[in-house]
mmCIF file of C-alpha atoms in Angstrom:
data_model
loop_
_atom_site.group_PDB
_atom_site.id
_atom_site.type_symbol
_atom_site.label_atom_id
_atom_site.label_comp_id
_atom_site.label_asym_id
_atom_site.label_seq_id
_atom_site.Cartn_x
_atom_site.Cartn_y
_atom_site.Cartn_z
ATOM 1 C CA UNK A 1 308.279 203.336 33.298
ATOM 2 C CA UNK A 2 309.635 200.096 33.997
ATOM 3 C CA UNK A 3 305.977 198.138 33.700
ATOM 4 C CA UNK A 4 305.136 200.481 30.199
ATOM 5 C CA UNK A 5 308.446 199.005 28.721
ATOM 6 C CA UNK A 6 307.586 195.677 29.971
ATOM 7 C CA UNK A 7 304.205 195.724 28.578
ATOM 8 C CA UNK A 8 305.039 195.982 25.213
ATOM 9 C CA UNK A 9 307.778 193.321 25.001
ATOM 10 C CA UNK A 10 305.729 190.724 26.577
ATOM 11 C CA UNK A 11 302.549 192.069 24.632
ATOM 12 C CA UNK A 12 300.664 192.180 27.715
ATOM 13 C CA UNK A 13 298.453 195.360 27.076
ATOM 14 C CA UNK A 14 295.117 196.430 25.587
ATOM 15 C CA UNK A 15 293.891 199.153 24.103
ATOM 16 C CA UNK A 16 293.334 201.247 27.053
ATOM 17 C CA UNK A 17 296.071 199.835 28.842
ATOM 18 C CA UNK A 18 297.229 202.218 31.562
ATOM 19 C CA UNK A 19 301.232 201.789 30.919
ATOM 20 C CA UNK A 20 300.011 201.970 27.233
ATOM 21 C CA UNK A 21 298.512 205.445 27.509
ATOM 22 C CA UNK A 22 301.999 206.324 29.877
ATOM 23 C CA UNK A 23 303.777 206.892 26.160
ATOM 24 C CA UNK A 24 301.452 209.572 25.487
ATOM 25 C CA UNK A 25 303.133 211.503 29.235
ATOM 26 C CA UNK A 26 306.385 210.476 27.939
ATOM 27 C CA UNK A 27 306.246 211.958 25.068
ATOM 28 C CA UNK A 28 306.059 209.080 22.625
ATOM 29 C CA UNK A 29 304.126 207.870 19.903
ATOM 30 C CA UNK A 30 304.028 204.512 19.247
ATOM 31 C CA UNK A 31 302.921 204.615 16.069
ATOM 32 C CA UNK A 32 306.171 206.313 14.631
ATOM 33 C CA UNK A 33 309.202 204.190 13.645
ATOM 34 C CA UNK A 34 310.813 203.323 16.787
ATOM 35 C CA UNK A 35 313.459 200.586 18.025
ATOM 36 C CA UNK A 36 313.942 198.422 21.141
ATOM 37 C CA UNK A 37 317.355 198.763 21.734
ATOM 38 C CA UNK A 38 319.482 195.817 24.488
ATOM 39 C CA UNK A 39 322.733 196.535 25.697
ATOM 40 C CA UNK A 40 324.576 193.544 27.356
ATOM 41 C CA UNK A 41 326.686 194.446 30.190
ATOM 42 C CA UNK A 42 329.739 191.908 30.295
ATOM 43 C CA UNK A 43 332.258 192.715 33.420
ATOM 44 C CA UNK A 44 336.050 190.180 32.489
ATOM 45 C CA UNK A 45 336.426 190.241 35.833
ATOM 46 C CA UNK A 46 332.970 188.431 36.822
ATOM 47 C CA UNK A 47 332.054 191.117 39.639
ATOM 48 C CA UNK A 48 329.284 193.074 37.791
ATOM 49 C CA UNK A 49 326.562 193.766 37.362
ATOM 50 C CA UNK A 50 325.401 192.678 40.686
ATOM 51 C CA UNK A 51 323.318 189.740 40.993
ATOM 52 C CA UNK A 52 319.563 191.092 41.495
ATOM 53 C CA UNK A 53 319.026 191.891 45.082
ATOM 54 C CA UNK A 54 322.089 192.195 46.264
ATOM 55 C CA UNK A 55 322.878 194.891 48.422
ATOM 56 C CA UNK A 56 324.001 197.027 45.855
ATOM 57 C CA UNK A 57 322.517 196.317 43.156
ATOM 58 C CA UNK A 58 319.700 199.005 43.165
ATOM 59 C CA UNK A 59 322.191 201.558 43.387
ATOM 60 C CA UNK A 60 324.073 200.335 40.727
ATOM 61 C CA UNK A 61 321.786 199.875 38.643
ATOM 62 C CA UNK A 62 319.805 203.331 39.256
ATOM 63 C CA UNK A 63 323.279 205.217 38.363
ATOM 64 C CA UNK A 64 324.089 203.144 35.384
ATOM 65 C CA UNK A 65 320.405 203.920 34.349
ATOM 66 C CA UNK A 66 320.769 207.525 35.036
ATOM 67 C CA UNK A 67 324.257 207.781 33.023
ATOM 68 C CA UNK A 68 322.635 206.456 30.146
ATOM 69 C CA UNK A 69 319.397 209.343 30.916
ATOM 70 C CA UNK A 70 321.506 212.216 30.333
ATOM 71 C CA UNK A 71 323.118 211.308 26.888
ATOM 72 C CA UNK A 72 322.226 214.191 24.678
ATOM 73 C CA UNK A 73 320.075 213.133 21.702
ATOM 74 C CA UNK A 74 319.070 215.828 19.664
ATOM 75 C CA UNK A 75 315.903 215.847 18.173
ATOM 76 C CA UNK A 76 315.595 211.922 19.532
ATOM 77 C CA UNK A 77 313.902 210.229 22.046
ATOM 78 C CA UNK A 78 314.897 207.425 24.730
ATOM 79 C CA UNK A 79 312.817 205.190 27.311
ATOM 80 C CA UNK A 80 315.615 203.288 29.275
ATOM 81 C CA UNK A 81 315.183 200.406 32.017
ATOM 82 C CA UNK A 82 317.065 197.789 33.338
ATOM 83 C CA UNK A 83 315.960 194.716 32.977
ATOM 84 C CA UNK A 84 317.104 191.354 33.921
ATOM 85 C CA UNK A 85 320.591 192.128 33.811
ATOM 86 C CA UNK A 86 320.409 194.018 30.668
ATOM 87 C CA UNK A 87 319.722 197.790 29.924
ATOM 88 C CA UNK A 88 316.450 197.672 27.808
ATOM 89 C CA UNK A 89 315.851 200.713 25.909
ATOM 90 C CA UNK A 90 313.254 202.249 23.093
ATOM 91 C CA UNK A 91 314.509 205.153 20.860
ATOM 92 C CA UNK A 92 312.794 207.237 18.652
ATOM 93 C CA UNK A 93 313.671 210.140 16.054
ATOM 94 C CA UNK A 94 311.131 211.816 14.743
ATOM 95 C CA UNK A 95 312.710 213.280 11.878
ATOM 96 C CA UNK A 96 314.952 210.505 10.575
ATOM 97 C CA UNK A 97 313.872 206.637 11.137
ATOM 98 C CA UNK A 98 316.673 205.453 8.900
ATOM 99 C CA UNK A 99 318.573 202.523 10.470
ATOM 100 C CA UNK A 100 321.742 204.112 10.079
ATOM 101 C CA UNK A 101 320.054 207.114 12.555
ATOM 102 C CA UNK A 102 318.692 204.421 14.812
ATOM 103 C CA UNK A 103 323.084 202.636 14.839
ATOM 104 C CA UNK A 104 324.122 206.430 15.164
ATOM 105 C CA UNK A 105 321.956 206.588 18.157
ATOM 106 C CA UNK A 106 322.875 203.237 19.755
ATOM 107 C CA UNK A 107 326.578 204.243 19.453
ATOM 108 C CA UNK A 108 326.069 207.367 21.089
ATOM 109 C CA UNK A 109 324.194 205.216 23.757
ATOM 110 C CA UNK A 110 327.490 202.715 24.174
ATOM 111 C CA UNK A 111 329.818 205.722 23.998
ATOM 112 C CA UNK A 112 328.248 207.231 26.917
ATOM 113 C CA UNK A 113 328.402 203.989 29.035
ATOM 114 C CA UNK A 114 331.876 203.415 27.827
ATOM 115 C CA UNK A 115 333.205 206.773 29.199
ATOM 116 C CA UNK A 116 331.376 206.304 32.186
ATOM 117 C CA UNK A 117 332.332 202.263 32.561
ATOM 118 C CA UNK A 118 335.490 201.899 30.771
ATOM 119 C CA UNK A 119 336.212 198.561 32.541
ATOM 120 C CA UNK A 120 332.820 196.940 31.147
ATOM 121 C CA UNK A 121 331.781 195.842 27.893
ATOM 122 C CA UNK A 122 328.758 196.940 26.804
ATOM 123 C CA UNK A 123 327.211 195.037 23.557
ATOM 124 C CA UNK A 124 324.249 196.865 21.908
ATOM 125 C CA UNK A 125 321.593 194.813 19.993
ATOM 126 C CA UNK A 126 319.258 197.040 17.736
ATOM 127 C CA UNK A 127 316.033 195.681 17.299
ATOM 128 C CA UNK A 128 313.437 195.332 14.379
ATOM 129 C CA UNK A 129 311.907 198.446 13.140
ATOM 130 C CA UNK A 130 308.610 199.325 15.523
ATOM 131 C CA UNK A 131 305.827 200.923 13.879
ATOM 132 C CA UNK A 132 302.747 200.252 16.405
ATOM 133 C CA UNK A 133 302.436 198.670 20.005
ATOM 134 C CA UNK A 134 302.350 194.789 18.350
ATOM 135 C CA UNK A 135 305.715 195.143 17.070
ATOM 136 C CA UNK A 136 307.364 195.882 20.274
ATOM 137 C CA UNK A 137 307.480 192.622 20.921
ATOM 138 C CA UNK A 138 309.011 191.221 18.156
ATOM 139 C CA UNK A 139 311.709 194.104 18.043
ATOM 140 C CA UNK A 140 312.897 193.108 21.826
ATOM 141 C CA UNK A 141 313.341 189.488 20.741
ATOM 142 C CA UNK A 142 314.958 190.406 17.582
ATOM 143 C CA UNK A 143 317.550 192.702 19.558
ATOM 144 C CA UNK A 144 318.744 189.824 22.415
ATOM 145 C CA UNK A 145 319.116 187.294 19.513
ATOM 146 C CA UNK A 146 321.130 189.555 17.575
ATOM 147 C CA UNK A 147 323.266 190.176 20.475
ATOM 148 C CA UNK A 148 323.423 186.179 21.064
ATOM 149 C CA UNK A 149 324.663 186.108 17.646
ATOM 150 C CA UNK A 150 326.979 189.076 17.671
ATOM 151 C CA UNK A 151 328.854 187.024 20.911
ATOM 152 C CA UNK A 152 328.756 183.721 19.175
ATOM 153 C CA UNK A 153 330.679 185.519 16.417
ATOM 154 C CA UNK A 154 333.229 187.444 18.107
ATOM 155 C CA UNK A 155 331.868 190.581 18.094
ATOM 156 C CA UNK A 156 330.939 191.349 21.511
ATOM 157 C CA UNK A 157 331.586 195.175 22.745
ATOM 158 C CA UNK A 158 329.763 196.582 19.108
ATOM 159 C CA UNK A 159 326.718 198.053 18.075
ATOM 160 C CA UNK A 160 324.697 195.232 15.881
ATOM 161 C CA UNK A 161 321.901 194.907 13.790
ATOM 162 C CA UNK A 162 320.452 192.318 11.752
ATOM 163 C CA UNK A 163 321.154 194.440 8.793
ATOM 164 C CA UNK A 164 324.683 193.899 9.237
ATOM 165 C CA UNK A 165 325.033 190.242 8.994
ATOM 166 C CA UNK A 166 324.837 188.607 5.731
ATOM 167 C CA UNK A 167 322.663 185.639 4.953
ATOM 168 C CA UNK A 168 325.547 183.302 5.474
ATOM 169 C CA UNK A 169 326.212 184.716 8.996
ATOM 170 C CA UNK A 170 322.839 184.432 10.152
ATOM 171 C CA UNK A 171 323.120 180.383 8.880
ATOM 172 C CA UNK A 172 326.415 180.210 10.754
ATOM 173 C CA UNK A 173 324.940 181.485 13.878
ATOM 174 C CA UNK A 174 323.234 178.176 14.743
ATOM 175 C CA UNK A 175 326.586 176.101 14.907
ATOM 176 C CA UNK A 176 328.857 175.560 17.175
ATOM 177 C CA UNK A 177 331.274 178.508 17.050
ATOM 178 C CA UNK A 178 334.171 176.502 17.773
ATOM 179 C CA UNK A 179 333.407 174.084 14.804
ATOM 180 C CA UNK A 180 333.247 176.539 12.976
ATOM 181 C CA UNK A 181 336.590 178.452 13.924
ATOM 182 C CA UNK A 182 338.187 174.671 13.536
ATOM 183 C CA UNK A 183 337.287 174.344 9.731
ATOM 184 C CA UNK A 184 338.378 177.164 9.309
ATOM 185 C CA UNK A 185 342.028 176.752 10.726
ATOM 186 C CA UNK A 186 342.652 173.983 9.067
ATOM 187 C CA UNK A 187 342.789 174.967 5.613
ATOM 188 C CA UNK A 188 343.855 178.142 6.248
ATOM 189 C CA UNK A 189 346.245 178.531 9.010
ATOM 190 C CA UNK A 190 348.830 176.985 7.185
ATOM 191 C CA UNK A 191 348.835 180.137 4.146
ATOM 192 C CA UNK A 192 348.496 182.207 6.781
ATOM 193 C CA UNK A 193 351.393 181.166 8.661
ATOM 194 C CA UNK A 194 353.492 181.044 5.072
ATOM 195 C CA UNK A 195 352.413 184.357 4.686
ATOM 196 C CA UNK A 196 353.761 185.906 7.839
ATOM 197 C CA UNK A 197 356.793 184.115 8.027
ATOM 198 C CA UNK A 198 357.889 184.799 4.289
ATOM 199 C CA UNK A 199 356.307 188.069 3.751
ATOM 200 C CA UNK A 200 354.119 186.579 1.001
ATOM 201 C CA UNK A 201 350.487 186.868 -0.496
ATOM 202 C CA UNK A 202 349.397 183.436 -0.678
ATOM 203 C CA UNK A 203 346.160 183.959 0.718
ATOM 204 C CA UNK A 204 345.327 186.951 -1.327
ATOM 205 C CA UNK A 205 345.670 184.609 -4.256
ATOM 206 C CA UNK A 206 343.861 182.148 -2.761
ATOM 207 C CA UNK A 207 340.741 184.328 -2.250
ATOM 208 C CA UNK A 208 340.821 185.733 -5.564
ATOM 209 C CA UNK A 209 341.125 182.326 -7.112
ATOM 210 C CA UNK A 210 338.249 181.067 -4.703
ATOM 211 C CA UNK A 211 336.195 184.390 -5.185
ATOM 212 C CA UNK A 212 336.816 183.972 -9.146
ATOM 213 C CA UNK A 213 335.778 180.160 -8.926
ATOM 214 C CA UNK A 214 338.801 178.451 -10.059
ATOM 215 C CA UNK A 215 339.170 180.921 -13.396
ATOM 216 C CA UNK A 216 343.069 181.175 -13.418
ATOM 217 C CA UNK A 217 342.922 184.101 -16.327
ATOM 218 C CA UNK A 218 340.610 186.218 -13.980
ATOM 219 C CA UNK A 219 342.288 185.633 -11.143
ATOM 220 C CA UNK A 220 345.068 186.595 -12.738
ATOM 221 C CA UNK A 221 344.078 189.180 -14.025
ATOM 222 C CA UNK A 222 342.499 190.837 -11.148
ATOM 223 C CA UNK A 223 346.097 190.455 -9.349
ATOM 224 C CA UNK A 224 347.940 192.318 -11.985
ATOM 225 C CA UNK A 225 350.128 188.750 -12.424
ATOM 226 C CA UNK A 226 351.145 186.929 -14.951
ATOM 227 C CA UNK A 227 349.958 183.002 -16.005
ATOM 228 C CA UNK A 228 353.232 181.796 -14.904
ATOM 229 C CA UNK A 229 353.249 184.375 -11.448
ATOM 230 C CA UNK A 230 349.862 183.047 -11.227
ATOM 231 C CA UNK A 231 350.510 179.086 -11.390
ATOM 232 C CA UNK A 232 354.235 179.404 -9.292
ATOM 233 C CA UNK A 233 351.718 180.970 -6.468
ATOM 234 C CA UNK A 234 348.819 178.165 -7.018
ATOM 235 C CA UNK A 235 351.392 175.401 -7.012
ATOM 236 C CA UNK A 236 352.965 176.886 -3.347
ATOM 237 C CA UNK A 237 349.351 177.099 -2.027
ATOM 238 C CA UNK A 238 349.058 173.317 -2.982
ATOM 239 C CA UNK A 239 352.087 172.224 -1.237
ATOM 240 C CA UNK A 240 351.753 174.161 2.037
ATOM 241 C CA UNK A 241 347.869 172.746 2.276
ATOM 242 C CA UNK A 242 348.359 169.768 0.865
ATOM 243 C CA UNK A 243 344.960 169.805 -1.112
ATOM 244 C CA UNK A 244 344.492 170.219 -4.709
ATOM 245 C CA UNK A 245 342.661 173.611 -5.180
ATOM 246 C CA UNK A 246 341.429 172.607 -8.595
ATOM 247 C CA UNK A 247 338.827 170.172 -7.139
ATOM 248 C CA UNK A 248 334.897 171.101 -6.897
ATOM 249 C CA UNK A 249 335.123 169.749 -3.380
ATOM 250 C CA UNK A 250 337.903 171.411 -2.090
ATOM 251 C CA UNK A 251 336.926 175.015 -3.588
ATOM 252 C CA UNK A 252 333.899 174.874 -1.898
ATOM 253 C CA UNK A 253 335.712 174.126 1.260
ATOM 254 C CA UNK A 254 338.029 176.809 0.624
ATOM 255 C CA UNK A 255 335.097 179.576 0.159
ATOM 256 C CA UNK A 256 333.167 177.845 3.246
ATOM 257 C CA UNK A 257 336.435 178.220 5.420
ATOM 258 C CA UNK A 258 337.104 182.104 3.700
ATOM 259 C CA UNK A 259 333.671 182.733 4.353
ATOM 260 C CA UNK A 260 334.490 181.817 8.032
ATOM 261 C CA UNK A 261 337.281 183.360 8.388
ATOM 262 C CA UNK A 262 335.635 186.985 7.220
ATOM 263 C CA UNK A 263 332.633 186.302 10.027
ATOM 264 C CA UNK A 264 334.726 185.652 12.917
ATOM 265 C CA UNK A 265 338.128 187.037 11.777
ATOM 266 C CA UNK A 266 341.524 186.217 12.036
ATOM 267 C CA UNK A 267 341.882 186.665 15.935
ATOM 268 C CA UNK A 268 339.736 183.542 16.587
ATOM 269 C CA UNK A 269 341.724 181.419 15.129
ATOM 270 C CA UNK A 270 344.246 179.736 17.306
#
């Protein structure tokens, strides 16, 4: 099973490739809408999974495997293996090849681990949409980098998919996360701070000002406040950032930084 699954990731097959004509025994068919799903498996305390070839890792890794085996999955289909230190996995449905079927599925998948594993973290990347044996390929890669990105972001321990992540997030993903979490907390730690200390809703203005672009009446509007509520609220944001919000420059900062701050949430910010 193992050399089928690593056949079609690394495209190494032909047409009457032995491990190809394997999905046939296993009951699959490659040409229905499949997807390579990867689950990470991150241990806090450093001690697993084992390092291949270590005493125990076979075992391990044969019982993890096996856990995974006997999920119940309905009407779907799963090929599991483990592969350099990750769980590699195809799953197919039959009946409903909907990506919110193929997320369903992949939950299910962490769920089971979960129960089983509770002290690991298991991060599930769900991979491009598979309709013949060349897109296997492609779906594997797409799956590990989503998973790379999902970590980058903060989101390790959840089930991802490239249809979650905006076109902003994706652009994020190749900078430093760090930089990143550092614009951020600059221009808006101190409103959050103000916030939580005086039980106020600076930053709620502030994102409907920046999500209104700078139109006071909307903004207003949308916040049920008066002009004068409105400006009294603007002028405090001002004082406690030290910026004037009514510049291009610093708007766009503002939205880059809220933007930010919605990818990798409030938690990563020190």
């Amino acid at each position: 099973m193992t050399a089928f699954v690593d056949n079609l990731i690394t495209g190494n097959y032909e047409d009457s490739n032995p491990a190809l004509d394997h999905s046939k025994e296993l009951g699959f068919n490659l040409n229905l809408p499949s997807r390579m799903v990867v689950v990470e498996i991150h241990d806090p305390e450093g001690r697993l999974p084992p390092m291949p070839g270590a005493p125990q890792s076979d075992n391990w890794i044969q019982i993890i495997r096996r856990r995974a085996e006997q999920m119940p999955l309905g009407n779907a289909k799963m090929i599991i293996v483990y592969r350099d230190k990750h769980l590699v996995s195809i799953l197919q449905d039959p009946e409903d090849h909907s990506t919110r079927r193929f997320c369903e599925l992949a939950e299910r998948l962490k769920d089971n681990l979960e129960n089983n594993y509770p002290h690991l973290i298991f991060t599930l990347g769900v991979g491009s949409v598979c309709r013949s044996a060349n897109d296997y390929a492609r779906s594997f890669k797409s799956a590990c980098k989503i998973i790379e990105l999902g970590v980058s972001l903060h989101r390790r321990g959840q089930v991802l998919s490239l249809e979650q992540f905006s076109s902003r997030a994706l652009l994020y993903s190749s900078l430093d996360s760090e930089v990143m979490a550092e614009f951020a907390e600059i221009r808006l730690r101190p409103v959050l701070d103000f916030d939580e200390q005086n039980s106020a809703e600076l930053f709620e203005t502030l994102e409907a000002y920046v999500k209104n672009k700078g139109n006071a009446h909307k903004t207003a509007q949308d916040l049920n406040l008066s002009s004068s509520g409105l400006k009294y609220r603007l002028k405090n944001i001002e004082k406690i950032t030290g910026v004037d919000i009514r510049e291009t420059r610093t708007l766009f900062d503002l939205a880059l930084a809220l933007d930010i701050f919605q990818i990798i949430g409030n938690d990563t910010l020190s």
